[in-house]
């Protein structure tokens, strides 16, 4: 479900692309806008989102997470990004390994690459290109809301399935698939 909302914008230095730090600063400041966060309609069953104007031409989103929802394993291709929990709590599972960018369908992961982060309200993180993760609202009864920003704007999202240590590329989505 997509809804519209006022834009929030912050710009890095003129003529420069926003860095991971710029994106993290943007999501922190945006998440602190209580009026904006409260304006997001929450659906009891599906995620909701509003596109925001991010810094320096970045792509930004305000996302509502009903209890028990998540993204599944994915990456953001060549974009760097940041996200922060504005309310509720999210959990991020990620891989501390750089994966090949193209030319594979199935990959066996080595032991020790799994990372897990609890992200309560006010906590977030920045990440680099090809960061593979899944984000979940594991609460049985509380919505979560988060702010996300990516630069350059997402050229694609690769979605994966995972069984044990085996990661399998399932599909590649383009912007027209989610906007």
Short mmCIF file of N, CA and C in Angstrom, two decimals:
data_model
loop_
_atom_site.label_atom_id
_atom_site.label_comp_id
_atom_site.label_asym_id
_atom_site.label_seq_id
_atom_site.Cartn_x
_atom_site.Cartn_y
_atom_site.Cartn_z
N UNK A 1 0.85 -1.17 0.00
CA UNK A 1 0.00 0.00 0.00
C UNK A 1 0.89 1.22 0.00
N UNK A 2 0.63 2.15 -0.85
CA UNK A 2 1.41 3.37 -0.92
C UNK A 2 0.51 4.55 -0.62
N UNK A 3 1.02 5.52 0.11
CA UNK A 3 0.28 6.73 0.42
C UNK A 3 1.16 7.92 0.15
N UNK A 4 0.58 9.11 0.09
CA UNK A 4 1.42 10.28 -0.13
C UNK A 4 1.51 11.09 1.14
N UNK A 5 2.58 11.86 1.25
CA UNK A 5 2.85 12.62 2.45
C UNK A 5 3.77 13.77 2.11
N UNK A 6 3.92 14.73 3.02
CA UNK A 6 4.85 15.83 2.75
C UNK A 6 6.28 15.33 2.62
N UNK A 7 7.07 16.06 1.84
CA UNK A 7 8.47 15.69 1.64
C UNK A 7 9.34 16.30 2.73
N UNK A 8 10.38 15.60 3.09
CA UNK A 8 11.40 16.09 4.00
C UNK A 8 12.68 16.08 3.21
N UNK A 9 13.45 17.15 3.28
CA UNK A 9 14.68 17.14 2.50
C UNK A 9 15.83 17.76 3.28
N UNK A 10 16.99 17.22 3.06
CA UNK A 10 18.23 17.71 3.65
C UNK A 10 19.27 17.54 2.54
N UNK A 11 20.12 18.52 2.33
CA UNK A 11 21.08 18.42 1.23
C UNK A 11 22.51 18.37 1.75
N UNK A 12 23.34 17.49 1.18
CA UNK A 12 24.77 17.51 1.48
C UNK A 12 25.41 18.70 0.76
N UNK A 13 26.69 18.81 0.86
CA UNK A 13 27.40 19.90 0.19
C UNK A 13 27.04 19.94 -1.28
N UNK A 14 26.89 21.14 -1.81
CA UNK A 14 26.50 21.33 -3.21
C UNK A 14 27.50 20.62 -4.12
N UNK A 15 26.96 19.85 -5.08
CA UNK A 15 27.79 19.19 -6.06
C UNK A 15 28.37 17.86 -5.62
N UNK A 16 28.06 17.42 -4.41
CA UNK A 16 28.61 16.14 -3.97
C UNK A 16 27.49 15.13 -3.73
N UNK A 17 27.80 13.88 -3.98
CA UNK A 17 26.83 12.81 -3.72
C UNK A 17 26.75 12.59 -2.21
N UNK A 18 25.57 12.29 -1.70
CA UNK A 18 25.47 12.02 -0.27
C UNK A 18 26.25 10.75 0.12
N UNK A 19 26.92 10.82 1.24
CA UNK A 19 27.67 9.69 1.76
C UNK A 19 26.77 8.85 2.67
N UNK A 20 27.28 7.72 3.12
CA UNK A 20 26.54 6.92 4.10
C UNK A 20 26.25 7.76 5.35
N UNK A 21 27.22 8.57 5.77
CA UNK A 21 27.02 9.43 6.95
C UNK A 21 25.92 10.46 6.70
N UNK A 22 25.88 11.05 5.49
CA UNK A 22 24.81 11.99 5.15
C UNK A 22 23.45 11.31 5.22
N UNK A 23 23.38 10.09 4.68
CA UNK A 23 22.11 9.37 4.67
C UNK A 23 21.68 9.01 6.08
N UNK A 24 22.63 8.60 6.92
CA UNK A 24 22.31 8.27 8.31
C UNK A 24 21.84 9.52 9.06
N UNK A 25 22.49 10.64 8.82
CA UNK A 25 22.06 11.90 9.44
C UNK A 25 20.63 12.25 8.99
N UNK A 26 20.35 12.08 7.71
CA UNK A 26 19.01 12.36 7.18
C UNK A 26 17.96 11.47 7.85
N UNK A 27 18.21 10.16 7.93
CA UNK A 27 17.18 9.28 8.50
C UNK A 27 17.00 9.58 9.99
N UNK A 28 18.08 9.96 10.70
CA UNK A 28 17.96 10.34 12.12
C UNK A 28 17.06 11.55 12.28
N UNK A 29 17.34 12.59 11.50
CA UNK A 29 16.55 13.82 11.62
C UNK A 29 15.11 13.62 11.18
N UNK A 30 14.92 12.83 10.14
CA UNK A 30 13.56 12.57 9.66
C UNK A 30 12.77 11.76 10.68
N UNK A 31 13.40 10.77 11.28
CA UNK A 31 12.73 9.94 12.29
C UNK A 31 12.35 10.75 13.53
N UNK A 32 13.05 11.85 13.77
CA UNK A 32 12.75 12.71 14.92
C UNK A 32 11.55 13.63 14.65
N UNK A 33 11.04 13.65 13.42
CA UNK A 33 9.89 14.49 13.07
C UNK A 33 8.61 13.75 13.47
N UNK A 34 8.17 13.97 14.71
CA UNK A 34 7.03 13.23 15.27
C UNK A 34 5.77 13.40 14.43
N UNK A 35 5.57 14.57 13.87
CA UNK A 35 4.37 14.80 13.06
C UNK A 35 4.39 13.96 11.79
N UNK A 36 5.54 13.90 11.14
CA UNK A 36 5.67 13.08 9.94
C UNK A 36 5.47 11.59 10.27
N UNK A 37 6.11 11.12 11.32
CA UNK A 37 5.99 9.71 11.70
C UNK A 37 4.53 9.37 12.00
N UNK A 38 3.84 10.24 12.72
CA UNK A 38 2.44 10.00 13.08
C UNK A 38 1.51 10.06 11.86
N UNK A 39 1.95 10.70 10.78
CA UNK A 39 1.10 10.84 9.59
C UNK A 39 1.03 9.57 8.73
N UNK A 40 1.92 8.62 8.98
CA UNK A 40 1.94 7.40 8.16
C UNK A 40 0.76 6.50 8.54
N UNK A 41 -0.15 6.24 7.58
CA UNK A 41 -1.24 5.30 7.89
C UNK A 41 -0.66 3.90 8.08
N UNK A 42 -1.12 3.23 9.10
CA UNK A 42 -0.64 1.87 9.38
C UNK A 42 -1.72 0.87 9.04
N UNK A 43 -1.33 -0.15 8.29
CA UNK A 43 -2.23 -1.23 7.89
C UNK A 43 -1.98 -2.40 8.83
N UNK A 44 -3.03 -3.07 9.32
CA UNK A 44 -2.82 -4.18 10.25
C UNK A 44 -2.16 -5.40 9.61
N UNK A 45 -2.16 -5.50 8.29
CA UNK A 45 -1.64 -6.71 7.65
C UNK A 45 -0.44 -6.50 6.74
N UNK A 46 -0.36 -5.37 6.06
CA UNK A 46 0.71 -5.18 5.09
C UNK A 46 1.52 -3.93 5.39
N UNK A 47 2.75 -3.92 4.91
CA UNK A 47 3.59 -2.74 5.08
C UNK A 47 3.01 -1.58 4.30
N UNK A 48 3.18 -0.38 4.83
CA UNK A 48 2.79 0.85 4.16
C UNK A 48 4.05 1.69 3.97
N UNK A 49 4.02 2.56 2.98
CA UNK A 49 5.21 3.39 2.75
C UNK A 49 4.83 4.69 2.08
N UNK A 50 5.70 5.67 2.29
CA UNK A 50 5.59 6.99 1.68
C UNK A 50 6.97 7.34 1.16
N UNK A 51 7.03 7.78 -0.08
CA UNK A 51 8.32 8.21 -0.63
C UNK A 51 8.62 9.62 -0.14
N UNK A 52 9.85 9.85 0.27
CA UNK A 52 10.30 11.14 0.76
C UNK A 52 11.38 11.69 -0.17
N UNK A 53 11.61 12.97 -0.08
CA UNK A 53 12.71 13.57 -0.84
C UNK A 53 13.97 13.48 0.02
N UNK A 54 14.92 12.69 -0.43
CA UNK A 54 16.15 12.49 0.33
C UNK A 54 17.21 13.52 -0.04
N UNK A 55 18.31 13.53 0.69
CA UNK A 55 19.37 14.50 0.42
C UNK A 55 20.12 14.22 -0.89
N UNK A 56 20.47 15.27 -1.60
CA UNK A 56 21.33 15.16 -2.77
C UNK A 56 20.84 14.23 -3.84
N UNK A 57 19.52 14.13 -4.04
CA UNK A 57 18.97 13.27 -5.07
C UNK A 57 18.84 11.82 -4.64
N UNK A 58 18.99 11.53 -3.37
CA UNK A 58 18.82 10.15 -2.89
C UNK A 58 17.34 9.77 -2.86
N UNK A 59 17.09 8.49 -2.77
CA UNK A 59 15.75 7.94 -2.65
C UNK A 59 15.50 7.67 -1.17
N UNK A 60 14.36 8.10 -0.65
CA UNK A 60 14.07 7.90 0.76
C UNK A 60 12.63 7.44 0.95
N UNK A 61 12.43 6.67 2.02
CA UNK A 61 11.12 6.08 2.30
C UNK A 61 10.82 6.11 3.79
N UNK A 62 9.56 6.33 4.12
CA UNK A 62 9.03 6.13 5.46
C UNK A 62 8.21 4.86 5.36
N UNK A 63 8.50 3.86 6.20
CA UNK A 63 7.88 2.54 6.07
C UNK A 63 7.24 2.12 7.38
N UNK A 64 5.99 1.64 7.30
CA UNK A 64 5.28 1.08 8.45
C UNK A 64 5.30 -0.44 8.37
N UNK A 65 5.58 -1.08 9.49
CA UNK A 65 5.75 -2.53 9.58
C UNK A 65 4.74 -3.11 10.55
N UNK A 66 3.71 -3.80 10.10
CA UNK A 66 2.82 -4.48 11.04
C UNK A 66 3.57 -5.58 11.79
N UNK A 67 3.02 -6.01 12.93
CA UNK A 67 3.66 -7.11 13.67
C UNK A 67 3.89 -8.32 12.77
N UNK A 68 5.07 -8.92 12.89
CA UNK A 68 5.38 -10.15 12.18
C UNK A 68 5.74 -10.01 10.72
N UNK A 69 5.97 -8.79 10.23
CA UNK A 69 6.30 -8.62 8.81
C UNK A 69 7.80 -8.40 8.62
N UNK A 70 8.25 -8.63 7.39
CA UNK A 70 9.66 -8.43 7.07
C UNK A 70 9.88 -8.33 5.58
N UNK A 71 11.12 -8.11 5.22
CA UNK A 71 11.48 -7.89 3.82
C UNK A 71 11.88 -9.16 3.09
N UNK A 72 12.33 -10.18 3.80
CA UNK A 72 13.02 -11.29 3.15
C UNK A 72 14.44 -10.84 2.84
N UNK A 73 15.31 -11.80 2.48
CA UNK A 73 16.69 -11.49 2.17
C UNK A 73 16.76 -10.72 0.86
N UNK A 74 17.54 -9.63 0.83
CA UNK A 74 17.67 -8.80 -0.37
C UNK A 74 18.93 -7.94 -0.27
N UNK A 75 19.28 -7.30 -1.38
CA UNK A 75 20.30 -6.27 -1.36
C UNK A 75 19.80 -5.08 -2.18
N UNK A 76 20.58 -4.01 -2.19
CA UNK A 76 20.20 -2.78 -2.89
C UNK A 76 21.16 -2.48 -4.03
N UNK A 77 21.75 -3.54 -4.57
CA UNK A 77 22.65 -3.43 -5.73
C UNK A 77 23.75 -2.41 -5.47
N UNK A 78 23.90 -1.44 -6.34
CA UNK A 78 25.02 -0.50 -6.27
C UNK A 78 24.77 0.71 -5.37
N UNK A 79 23.68 0.72 -4.63
CA UNK A 79 23.38 1.86 -3.76
C UNK A 79 23.94 1.66 -2.36
N UNK A 80 24.39 2.76 -1.75
CA UNK A 80 24.69 2.77 -0.32
C UNK A 80 23.41 3.22 0.37
N UNK A 81 23.29 2.97 1.66
CA UNK A 81 22.05 3.33 2.32
C UNK A 81 22.18 3.48 3.81
N UNK A 82 21.05 3.85 4.40
CA UNK A 82 20.94 3.96 5.85
C UNK A 82 19.47 3.78 6.20
N UNK A 83 19.22 3.24 7.39
CA UNK A 83 17.85 3.20 7.89
C UNK A 83 17.88 3.30 9.40
N UNK A 84 16.76 3.76 9.96
CA UNK A 84 16.66 3.98 11.39
C UNK A 84 15.22 3.69 11.81
N UNK A 85 15.07 3.05 12.95
CA UNK A 85 13.75 2.78 13.50
C UNK A 85 13.24 4.03 14.20
N UNK A 86 12.09 4.53 13.76
CA UNK A 86 11.49 5.72 14.36
C UNK A 86 10.58 5.36 15.53
N UNK A 87 9.89 4.22 15.43
CA UNK A 87 9.06 3.74 16.55
C UNK A 87 9.00 2.22 16.48
N UNK A 88 8.76 1.60 17.63
CA UNK A 88 8.76 0.15 17.69
C UNK A 88 10.19 -0.38 17.69
N UNK A 89 10.35 -1.59 17.20
CA UNK A 89 11.68 -2.20 17.12
C UNK A 89 11.76 -3.09 15.89
N UNK A 90 12.88 -3.00 15.20
CA UNK A 90 13.16 -3.88 14.07
C UNK A 90 14.37 -4.73 14.39
N UNK A 91 14.50 -5.83 13.67
CA UNK A 91 15.69 -6.67 13.77
C UNK A 91 16.26 -6.81 12.36
N UNK A 92 17.57 -6.70 12.26
CA UNK A 92 18.23 -6.88 10.98
C UNK A 92 19.15 -8.10 11.07
N UNK A 93 19.00 -9.00 10.11
CA UNK A 93 19.92 -10.10 9.92
C UNK A 93 20.71 -9.75 8.66
N UNK A 94 22.03 -9.84 8.73
CA UNK A 94 22.84 -9.47 7.57
C UNK A 94 24.00 -10.44 7.41
N UNK A 95 24.67 -10.30 6.28
CA UNK A 95 25.83 -11.13 5.98
C UNK A 95 27.08 -10.26 6.00
N UNK A 96 28.06 -10.65 6.76
CA UNK A 96 29.34 -9.93 6.82
C UNK A 96 30.27 -10.56 5.78
N UNK A 97 29.84 -10.47 4.54
CA UNK A 97 30.63 -11.03 3.44
C UNK A 97 30.24 -10.29 2.17
N UNK A 98 31.20 -10.04 1.35
CA UNK A 98 30.92 -9.41 0.05
C UNK A 98 30.62 -10.53 -0.94
N UNK A 99 29.43 -10.46 -1.52
CA UNK A 99 29.01 -11.48 -2.48
C UNK A 99 29.37 -11.05 -3.89
N UNK A 100 29.54 -11.99 -4.79
CA UNK A 100 29.73 -11.61 -6.20
C UNK A 100 28.49 -10.82 -6.64
N UNK A 101 28.68 -9.82 -7.48
CA UNK A 101 27.54 -8.98 -7.85
C UNK A 101 26.66 -9.59 -8.93
N UNK A 102 27.22 -10.37 -9.80
CA UNK A 102 26.43 -10.95 -10.89
C UNK A 102 26.99 -12.32 -11.26
N UNK A 103 26.20 -13.06 -12.05
CA UNK A 103 26.69 -14.30 -12.61
C UNK A 103 26.51 -15.53 -11.74
N UNK A 104 25.69 -15.45 -10.71
CA UNK A 104 25.46 -16.63 -9.87
C UNK A 104 23.99 -16.72 -9.51
N UNK A 105 23.55 -17.93 -9.23
CA UNK A 105 22.17 -18.19 -8.81
C UNK A 105 22.14 -18.82 -7.43
N UNK A 106 23.16 -19.61 -7.08
CA UNK A 106 23.22 -20.27 -5.79
C UNK A 106 24.62 -20.11 -5.23
N UNK A 107 24.70 -19.80 -3.95
CA UNK A 107 25.99 -19.54 -3.31
C UNK A 107 25.98 -20.18 -1.93
N UNK A 108 27.04 -20.94 -1.62
CA UNK A 108 27.16 -21.51 -0.27
C UNK A 108 27.96 -20.53 0.58
N UNK A 109 27.36 -20.11 1.69
CA UNK A 109 27.99 -19.15 2.59
C UNK A 109 28.92 -19.86 3.56
N UNK A 110 29.99 -19.20 3.93
CA UNK A 110 30.90 -19.78 4.92
C UNK A 110 30.35 -19.54 6.32
N UNK A 111 30.82 -20.33 7.25
CA UNK A 111 30.42 -20.17 8.65
C UNK A 111 30.89 -18.80 9.16
N UNK A 112 30.15 -18.24 10.08
CA UNK A 112 30.57 -17.00 10.72
C UNK A 112 30.22 -15.72 9.99
N UNK A 113 29.46 -15.78 8.89
CA UNK A 113 29.14 -14.55 8.16
C UNK A 113 27.85 -13.89 8.65
N UNK A 114 27.09 -14.58 9.48
CA UNK A 114 25.80 -14.04 9.93
C UNK A 114 25.97 -12.99 11.02
N UNK A 115 25.22 -11.91 10.87
CA UNK A 115 25.18 -10.84 11.87
C UNK A 115 23.72 -10.58 12.21
N UNK A 116 23.48 -10.16 13.44
CA UNK A 116 22.13 -9.85 13.91
C UNK A 116 22.18 -8.56 14.71
N UNK A 117 21.23 -7.65 14.45
CA UNK A 117 21.17 -6.38 15.18
C UNK A 117 19.74 -6.11 15.62
N UNK A 118 19.56 -5.77 16.86
CA UNK A 118 18.29 -5.23 17.35
C UNK A 118 18.33 -3.73 17.13
N UNK A 119 17.26 -3.18 16.58
CA UNK A 119 17.21 -1.75 16.31
C UNK A 119 15.94 -1.16 16.93
N UNK A 120 15.98 -0.84 18.24
CA UNK A 120 14.83 -0.19 18.87
C UNK A 120 14.71 1.25 18.37
N UNK A 121 13.64 1.93 18.72
CA UNK A 121 13.42 3.31 18.29
C UNK A 121 14.66 4.16 18.57
N UNK A 122 15.05 4.94 17.56
CA UNK A 122 16.23 5.80 17.68
C UNK A 122 17.52 5.15 17.23
N UNK A 123 17.51 3.85 16.94
CA UNK A 123 18.71 3.14 16.50
C UNK A 123 18.63 2.85 15.00
N UNK A 124 19.77 2.97 14.35
CA UNK A 124 19.81 2.69 12.91
C UNK A 124 21.22 2.36 12.49
N UNK A 125 21.40 2.31 11.18
CA UNK A 125 22.73 1.99 10.66
C UNK A 125 22.84 2.41 9.21
N UNK A 126 24.07 2.58 8.79
CA UNK A 126 24.37 2.84 7.38
C UNK A 126 25.03 1.58 6.83
N UNK A 127 24.98 1.42 5.52
CA UNK A 127 25.60 0.24 4.90
C UNK A 127 26.08 0.59 3.50
N UNK A 128 27.01 -0.23 3.02
CA UNK A 128 27.62 -0.02 1.71
C UNK A 128 26.92 -0.77 0.59
N UNK A 129 27.49 -0.68 -0.57
CA UNK A 129 26.96 -1.35 -1.76
C UNK A 129 26.90 -2.86 -1.55
N UNK A 130 25.89 -3.46 -2.14
CA UNK A 130 25.72 -4.93 -2.15
C UNK A 130 25.54 -5.52 -0.75
N UNK A 131 25.04 -4.74 0.19
CA UNK A 131 24.78 -5.21 1.55
C UNK A 131 23.57 -6.14 1.52
N UNK A 132 23.75 -7.40 1.88
CA UNK A 132 22.67 -8.39 1.87
C UNK A 132 22.11 -8.50 3.28
N UNK A 133 20.78 -8.29 3.40
CA UNK A 133 20.15 -8.36 4.71
C UNK A 133 18.66 -8.66 4.59
N UNK A 134 18.07 -8.90 5.74
CA UNK A 134 16.62 -8.91 5.85
C UNK A 134 16.27 -8.14 7.11
N UNK A 135 15.14 -7.43 7.05
CA UNK A 135 14.70 -6.60 8.16
C UNK A 135 13.32 -7.11 8.57
N UNK A 136 13.12 -7.25 9.88
CA UNK A 136 11.88 -7.84 10.41
C UNK A 136 11.33 -7.04 11.58
N UNK A 137 10.02 -7.01 11.69
CA UNK A 137 9.35 -6.58 12.91
C UNK A 137 8.88 -7.87 13.58
N UNK A 138 9.62 -8.33 14.55
CA UNK A 138 9.31 -9.61 15.20
C UNK A 138 8.30 -9.47 16.33
N UNK A 139 7.83 -8.26 16.60
CA UNK A 139 6.84 -8.06 17.66
C UNK A 139 5.54 -8.78 17.31
N UNK A 140 4.92 -9.42 18.29
CA UNK A 140 3.64 -10.07 18.02
C UNK A 140 2.47 -9.09 18.00
N UNK A 141 2.67 -7.84 18.51
CA UNK A 141 1.52 -6.95 18.64
C UNK A 141 1.79 -5.46 18.43
N UNK A 142 3.02 -5.06 18.11
CA UNK A 142 3.35 -3.64 17.94
C UNK A 142 3.83 -3.34 16.53
N UNK A 143 3.29 -2.28 15.93
CA UNK A 143 3.82 -1.78 14.66
C UNK A 143 5.21 -1.18 14.89
N UNK A 144 5.99 -1.12 13.85
CA UNK A 144 7.25 -0.38 13.85
C UNK A 144 7.19 0.56 12.66
N UNK A 145 7.92 1.67 12.76
CA UNK A 145 8.03 2.62 11.65
C UNK A 145 9.51 2.94 11.50
N UNK A 146 9.97 2.99 10.25
CA UNK A 146 11.38 3.28 9.99
C UNK A 146 11.52 4.24 8.82
N UNK A 147 12.70 4.86 8.75
CA UNK A 147 13.06 5.77 7.66
C UNK A 147 14.28 5.18 6.96
N UNK A 148 14.24 5.14 5.62
CA UNK A 148 15.31 4.55 4.80
C UNK A 148 15.74 5.56 3.74
N UNK A 149 17.03 5.56 3.39
CA UNK A 149 17.53 6.41 2.31
C UNK A 149 18.63 5.67 1.56
N UNK A 150 18.65 5.85 0.22
CA UNK A 150 19.59 5.14 -0.65
C UNK A 150 20.16 6.10 -1.70
N UNK A 151 21.45 5.95 -1.98
CA UNK A 151 22.06 6.71 -3.07
C UNK A 151 23.09 5.83 -3.77
N UNK A 152 23.07 5.83 -5.10
CA UNK A 152 22.08 6.49 -5.94
C UNK A 152 20.70 5.84 -5.75
N UNK A 153 19.63 6.52 -6.25
CA UNK A 153 18.31 5.90 -6.15
C UNK A 153 18.38 4.45 -6.64
N UNK A 154 17.64 3.59 -5.98
CA UNK A 154 17.75 2.14 -6.22
C UNK A 154 17.60 1.76 -7.69
N UNK A 155 18.66 1.19 -8.28
CA UNK A 155 18.57 0.74 -9.67
C UNK A 155 17.86 -0.62 -9.76
N UNK A 156 17.94 -1.37 -8.67
CA UNK A 156 17.30 -2.69 -8.60
C UNK A 156 17.45 -3.21 -7.18
N UNK A 157 16.63 -4.20 -6.87
CA UNK A 157 16.75 -4.94 -5.62
C UNK A 157 16.80 -6.41 -6.02
N UNK A 158 17.81 -7.10 -5.50
CA UNK A 158 17.88 -8.54 -5.74
C UNK A 158 17.31 -9.24 -4.52
N UNK A 159 16.39 -10.17 -4.74
CA UNK A 159 15.74 -10.92 -3.66
C UNK A 159 16.29 -12.34 -3.63
N UNK A 160 16.51 -12.83 -2.41
CA UNK A 160 17.13 -14.13 -2.20
C UNK A 160 16.26 -15.00 -1.30
N UNK A 161 16.40 -16.32 -1.44
CA UNK A 161 15.89 -17.24 -0.44
C UNK A 161 17.11 -17.85 0.24
N UNK A 162 16.90 -18.34 1.44
CA UNK A 162 18.03 -18.91 2.16
C UNK A 162 17.58 -20.17 2.89
N UNK A 163 18.36 -21.22 2.72
CA UNK A 163 18.18 -22.47 3.45
C UNK A 163 19.52 -22.82 4.06
N UNK A 164 19.62 -22.74 5.38
CA UNK A 164 20.90 -22.99 6.03
C UNK A 164 21.95 -22.02 5.53
N UNK A 165 23.05 -22.55 5.02
CA UNK A 165 24.14 -21.72 4.52
C UNK A 165 24.06 -21.48 3.01
N UNK A 166 22.95 -21.86 2.38
CA UNK A 166 22.81 -21.69 0.93
C UNK A 166 21.88 -20.52 0.64
N UNK A 167 22.42 -19.56 -0.13
CA UNK A 167 21.68 -18.39 -0.57
C UNK A 167 21.37 -18.58 -2.05
N UNK A 168 20.11 -18.35 -2.43
CA UNK A 168 19.69 -18.55 -3.82
C UNK A 168 19.05 -17.27 -4.34
N UNK A 169 19.53 -16.76 -5.47
CA UNK A 169 18.94 -15.58 -6.10
C UNK A 169 17.59 -15.98 -6.68
N UNK A 170 16.53 -15.33 -6.22
CA UNK A 170 15.17 -15.66 -6.67
C UNK A 170 14.66 -14.73 -7.76
N UNK A 171 14.91 -13.42 -7.60
CA UNK A 171 14.42 -12.47 -8.60
C UNK A 171 15.14 -11.14 -8.48
N UNK A 172 15.08 -10.39 -9.56
CA UNK A 172 15.63 -9.04 -9.58
C UNK A 172 14.47 -8.10 -9.87
N UNK A 173 14.26 -7.13 -8.96
CA UNK A 173 13.20 -6.14 -9.14
C UNK A 173 13.79 -4.83 -9.60
N UNK A 174 13.06 -4.12 -10.41
CA UNK A 174 13.44 -2.81 -10.90
C UNK A 174 12.49 -1.77 -10.28
N UNK A 175 12.83 -0.49 -10.31
CA UNK A 175 11.98 0.53 -9.68
C UNK A 175 10.50 0.47 -10.08
N UNK A 176 10.22 0.16 -11.32
CA UNK A 176 8.82 0.10 -11.76
C UNK A 176 8.05 -1.01 -11.05
N UNK A 177 8.74 -1.98 -10.45
CA UNK A 177 8.09 -3.07 -9.74
C UNK A 177 7.57 -2.66 -8.36
N UNK A 178 8.12 -1.58 -7.77
CA UNK A 178 7.69 -1.22 -6.42
C UNK A 178 7.19 0.20 -6.27
N UNK A 179 7.13 0.97 -7.32
CA UNK A 179 6.66 2.36 -7.21
C UNK A 179 5.26 2.51 -7.73
#
